[in-house]
């Protein structure tokens, strides 16, 4: 089965503040290709808290492309494959917010959330943060680097269900009451999303 793992880092709590993106295209657990780019967000404000998490400063993105200029490359990279993300509502929310800001149509991409998957498949673990899961499974990891996060998200997805046949994977998750969602219009502010994540123990 082929899929694309996606991760964003943001400059602040606004959903249109993506400052980096990482993608990993994977088939049957093997990374076929990767994509990484810094992003120059619409606002130049970087919160100290976010800088402390990912280490990206305003000076790092001065000459970086804007989201609308790299979106065609991102969409081409995804190539209608399933998109996965760790805490997908956060990353998919960023995609939809950025597309809305630049008046770009939202594509009908399907996506899955590896947080929900991990909770269903590995309920015995004390938490389901990507850092904790990566340590538990022995993944090499630079926390909060968008590309590393995407690659480890892909590894987690494959570890959760190492089946190769696409229908078998869908059936496996269906049995766990996990559905693949479809992107549509609308998004929640990142502040509200982060509060929900904190209540769920994602940070």
Short mmCIF file of C-alpha atoms in Angstrom, two decimals:
data_model
loop_
_atom_site.label_atom_id
_atom_site.label_comp_id
_atom_site.label_asym_id
_atom_site.label_seq_id
_atom_site.Cartn_x
_atom_site.Cartn_y
_atom_site.Cartn_z
CA UNK A 1 0.00 0.00 0.00
CA UNK A 2 1.27 3.47 -0.89
CA UNK A 3 0.67 6.53 1.29
CA UNK A 4 2.18 9.92 2.10
CA UNK A 5 2.99 11.06 5.64
CA UNK A 6 2.68 14.79 6.30
CA UNK A 7 3.89 17.10 9.05
CA UNK A 8 3.93 20.87 9.59
CA UNK A 9 5.67 23.13 12.06
CA UNK A 10 4.06 26.50 12.78
CA UNK A 11 5.38 29.94 13.70
CA UNK A 12 2.59 30.60 16.20
CA UNK A 13 -0.90 29.42 17.15
CA UNK A 14 -2.51 30.66 13.95
CA UNK A 15 -3.40 27.98 11.37
CA UNK A 16 -1.92 30.08 8.56
CA UNK A 17 1.51 30.22 10.22
CA UNK A 18 3.08 27.07 8.75
CA UNK A 19 6.85 27.63 8.64
CA UNK A 20 8.00 24.20 7.46
CA UNK A 21 6.56 21.09 5.88
CA UNK A 22 7.82 17.54 5.54
CA UNK A 23 6.40 14.69 3.49
CA UNK A 24 7.44 11.07 3.07
CA UNK A 25 6.06 8.84 0.32
CA UNK A 26 5.99 5.23 1.46
CA UNK A 27 5.01 1.90 -0.05
CA UNK A 28 4.79 -1.23 2.08
CA UNK A 29 6.95 0.36 4.77
CA UNK A 30 9.70 1.52 2.39
CA UNK A 31 10.34 5.25 2.01
CA UNK A 32 10.30 5.96 -1.73
CA UNK A 33 10.77 9.72 -1.68
CA UNK A 34 10.78 12.72 0.65
CA UNK A 35 10.00 16.42 0.41
CA UNK A 36 10.99 19.19 2.81
CA UNK A 37 10.73 22.95 2.65
CA UNK A 38 10.80 25.92 4.94
CA UNK A 39 7.80 28.20 4.42
CA UNK A 40 7.58 31.98 4.66
CA UNK A 41 4.25 32.44 6.48
CA UNK A 42 1.91 35.41 5.88
CA UNK A 43 2.74 36.84 9.32
CA UNK A 44 6.32 37.42 10.44
CA UNK A 45 5.47 36.76 14.11
CA UNK A 46 7.12 33.68 15.61
CA UNK A 47 6.10 32.92 19.18
CA UNK A 48 8.98 32.13 21.55
CA UNK A 49 7.19 28.92 22.56
CA UNK A 50 7.06 27.67 18.98
CA UNK A 51 10.67 28.63 18.31
CA UNK A 52 11.60 26.65 21.41
CA UNK A 53 9.85 23.60 20.00
CA UNK A 54 11.19 23.51 16.43
CA UNK A 55 14.13 25.94 16.44
CA UNK A 56 12.99 27.84 13.34
CA UNK A 57 13.45 31.64 13.57
CA UNK A 58 12.05 34.44 11.37
CA UNK A 59 15.48 34.91 9.80
CA UNK A 60 15.41 31.30 8.61
CA UNK A 61 12.36 31.82 6.40
CA UNK A 62 13.07 35.27 4.93
CA UNK A 63 14.03 33.76 1.58
CA UNK A 64 11.81 30.68 1.87
CA UNK A 65 8.90 30.16 -0.54
CA UNK A 66 5.33 30.96 0.45
CA UNK A 67 2.82 28.14 0.86
CA UNK A 68 0.93 28.95 -2.33
CA UNK A 69 4.12 28.71 -4.38
CA UNK A 70 4.96 25.20 -3.13
CA UNK A 71 1.41 23.81 -2.96
CA UNK A 72 1.54 22.52 -6.57
CA UNK A 73 4.69 20.55 -5.66
CA UNK A 74 3.05 19.20 -2.49
CA UNK A 75 -0.08 18.16 -4.37
CA UNK A 76 2.01 16.51 -7.09
CA UNK A 77 4.02 14.68 -4.41
CA UNK A 78 0.85 13.39 -2.71
CA UNK A 79 -0.48 12.22 -6.09
CA UNK A 80 -3.94 11.27 -4.75
CA UNK A 81 -2.47 8.81 -2.25
CA UNK A 82 -3.76 8.45 1.29
CA UNK A 83 -2.31 11.15 3.56
CA UNK A 84 -1.41 10.24 7.13
CA UNK A 85 -0.38 12.53 9.98
CA UNK A 86 0.19 12.22 13.70
CA UNK A 87 -2.75 14.18 15.08
CA UNK A 88 -4.17 14.68 11.60
CA UNK A 89 -6.78 17.31 12.60
CA UNK A 90 -3.87 19.66 13.37
CA UNK A 91 -1.97 19.17 10.09
CA UNK A 92 -5.02 18.86 7.87
CA UNK A 93 -6.39 21.98 9.57
CA UNK A 94 -3.24 23.82 8.55
CA UNK A 95 -3.57 22.66 4.94
CA UNK A 96 -7.18 23.83 4.77
CA UNK A 97 -6.42 27.16 6.47
CA UNK A 98 -3.51 27.91 4.16
CA UNK A 99 -5.51 26.96 1.07
CA UNK A 100 -8.37 29.16 2.24
CA UNK A 101 -6.02 32.08 2.89
CA UNK A 102 -4.62 31.87 -0.64
CA UNK A 103 -8.05 31.16 -2.20
CA UNK A 104 -6.93 27.76 -3.46
CA UNK A 105 -9.56 25.00 -3.82
CA UNK A 106 -9.41 22.25 -1.21
CA UNK A 107 -8.74 18.89 -2.91
CA UNK A 108 -10.78 15.81 -1.89
CA UNK A 109 -7.82 14.00 -0.35
CA UNK A 110 -8.31 11.12 2.07
CA UNK A 111 -6.36 11.08 5.32
CA UNK A 112 -5.83 9.04 8.48
CA UNK A 113 -4.73 9.95 11.99
CA UNK A 114 -1.90 7.87 13.48
CA UNK A 115 -2.69 9.12 17.00
CA UNK A 116 -6.07 7.42 16.85
CA UNK A 117 -4.54 4.38 15.19
CA UNK A 118 -1.84 4.07 17.87
CA UNK A 119 -4.41 4.31 20.65
CA UNK A 120 -6.42 1.50 19.10
CA UNK A 121 -3.50 -0.79 18.21
CA UNK A 122 -1.23 -0.09 21.21
CA UNK A 123 -3.64 0.71 24.07
CA UNK A 124 -1.18 -0.63 26.65
CA UNK A 125 1.31 2.22 26.12
CA UNK A 126 1.26 5.06 28.69
CA UNK A 127 0.89 7.78 26.03
CA UNK A 128 0.80 8.10 22.26
CA UNK A 129 3.01 11.09 21.58
CA UNK A 130 5.18 10.63 18.50
CA UNK A 131 8.30 11.14 20.62
CA UNK A 132 7.26 8.39 23.03
CA UNK A 133 6.19 5.98 20.29
CA UNK A 134 9.42 6.58 18.37
CA UNK A 135 11.47 5.80 21.47
CA UNK A 136 9.37 2.71 22.23
CA UNK A 137 9.84 1.27 18.73
CA UNK A 138 13.46 2.40 18.40
CA UNK A 139 12.96 4.85 15.54
CA UNK A 140 15.79 7.30 14.87
CA UNK A 141 14.26 10.68 15.55
CA UNK A 142 14.78 14.45 15.62
CA UNK A 143 11.66 15.64 17.41
CA UNK A 144 9.73 18.50 15.81
CA UNK A 145 11.63 18.50 12.54
CA UNK A 146 8.86 18.26 9.95
CA UNK A 147 10.56 15.67 7.74
CA UNK A 148 11.64 13.45 10.63
CA UNK A 149 8.14 13.66 12.09
CA UNK A 150 6.66 12.64 8.73
CA UNK A 151 9.04 9.69 8.32
CA UNK A 152 8.38 8.41 11.83
CA UNK A 153 4.65 8.86 11.35
CA UNK A 154 4.97 6.61 8.29
CA UNK A 155 6.98 4.06 10.27
CA UNK A 156 4.32 4.04 12.96
CA UNK A 157 1.55 3.52 10.41
CA UNK A 158 3.38 0.52 8.95
CA UNK A 159 4.24 -0.87 12.39
CA UNK A 160 0.58 -0.63 13.37
CA UNK A 161 -0.48 -2.65 10.33
CA UNK A 162 2.35 -4.19 8.26
CA UNK A 163 -0.04 -5.55 5.62
CA UNK A 164 0.75 -4.73 1.99
CA UNK A 165 -2.63 -5.10 0.29
CA UNK A 166 -4.58 -1.84 0.40
CA UNK A 167 -7.96 -3.46 0.96
CA UNK A 168 -6.50 -5.62 3.74
CA UNK A 169 -5.22 -2.48 5.47
CA UNK A 170 -8.60 -0.77 5.12
CA UNK A 171 -10.37 -3.86 6.48
CA UNK A 172 -7.93 -4.06 9.40
CA UNK A 173 -8.64 -0.49 10.47
CA UNK A 174 -12.35 -0.83 9.76
CA UNK A 175 -12.45 -3.67 12.28
CA UNK A 176 -10.97 -1.25 14.83
CA UNK A 177 -13.63 1.35 13.99
CA UNK A 178 -11.07 3.57 12.27
CA UNK A 179 -12.14 5.33 9.08
CA UNK A 180 -10.13 7.27 6.54
CA UNK A 181 -11.50 10.81 6.41
CA UNK A 182 -11.89 13.11 3.43
CA UNK A 183 -10.78 16.74 3.34
CA UNK A 184 -13.58 19.28 3.11
CA UNK A 185 -14.02 22.99 3.79
CA UNK A 186 -13.65 24.58 7.22
CA UNK A 187 -11.05 24.33 9.97
CA UNK A 188 -10.66 24.90 13.71
CA UNK A 189 -8.28 27.52 15.17
CA UNK A 190 -5.01 25.97 16.34
CA UNK A 191 -5.51 27.36 19.84
CA UNK A 192 -8.67 25.31 20.24
CA UNK A 193 -7.00 22.28 18.69
CA UNK A 194 -3.99 22.57 20.98
CA UNK A 195 -6.21 22.72 24.06
CA UNK A 196 -7.90 19.54 22.92
CA UNK A 197 -4.52 17.90 22.26
CA UNK A 198 -3.27 18.87 25.72
CA UNK A 199 -6.39 17.39 27.29
CA UNK A 200 -5.67 14.20 25.36
CA UNK A 201 -2.03 14.11 26.49
CA UNK A 202 -0.47 14.80 23.09
CA UNK A 203 2.00 17.35 24.51
#
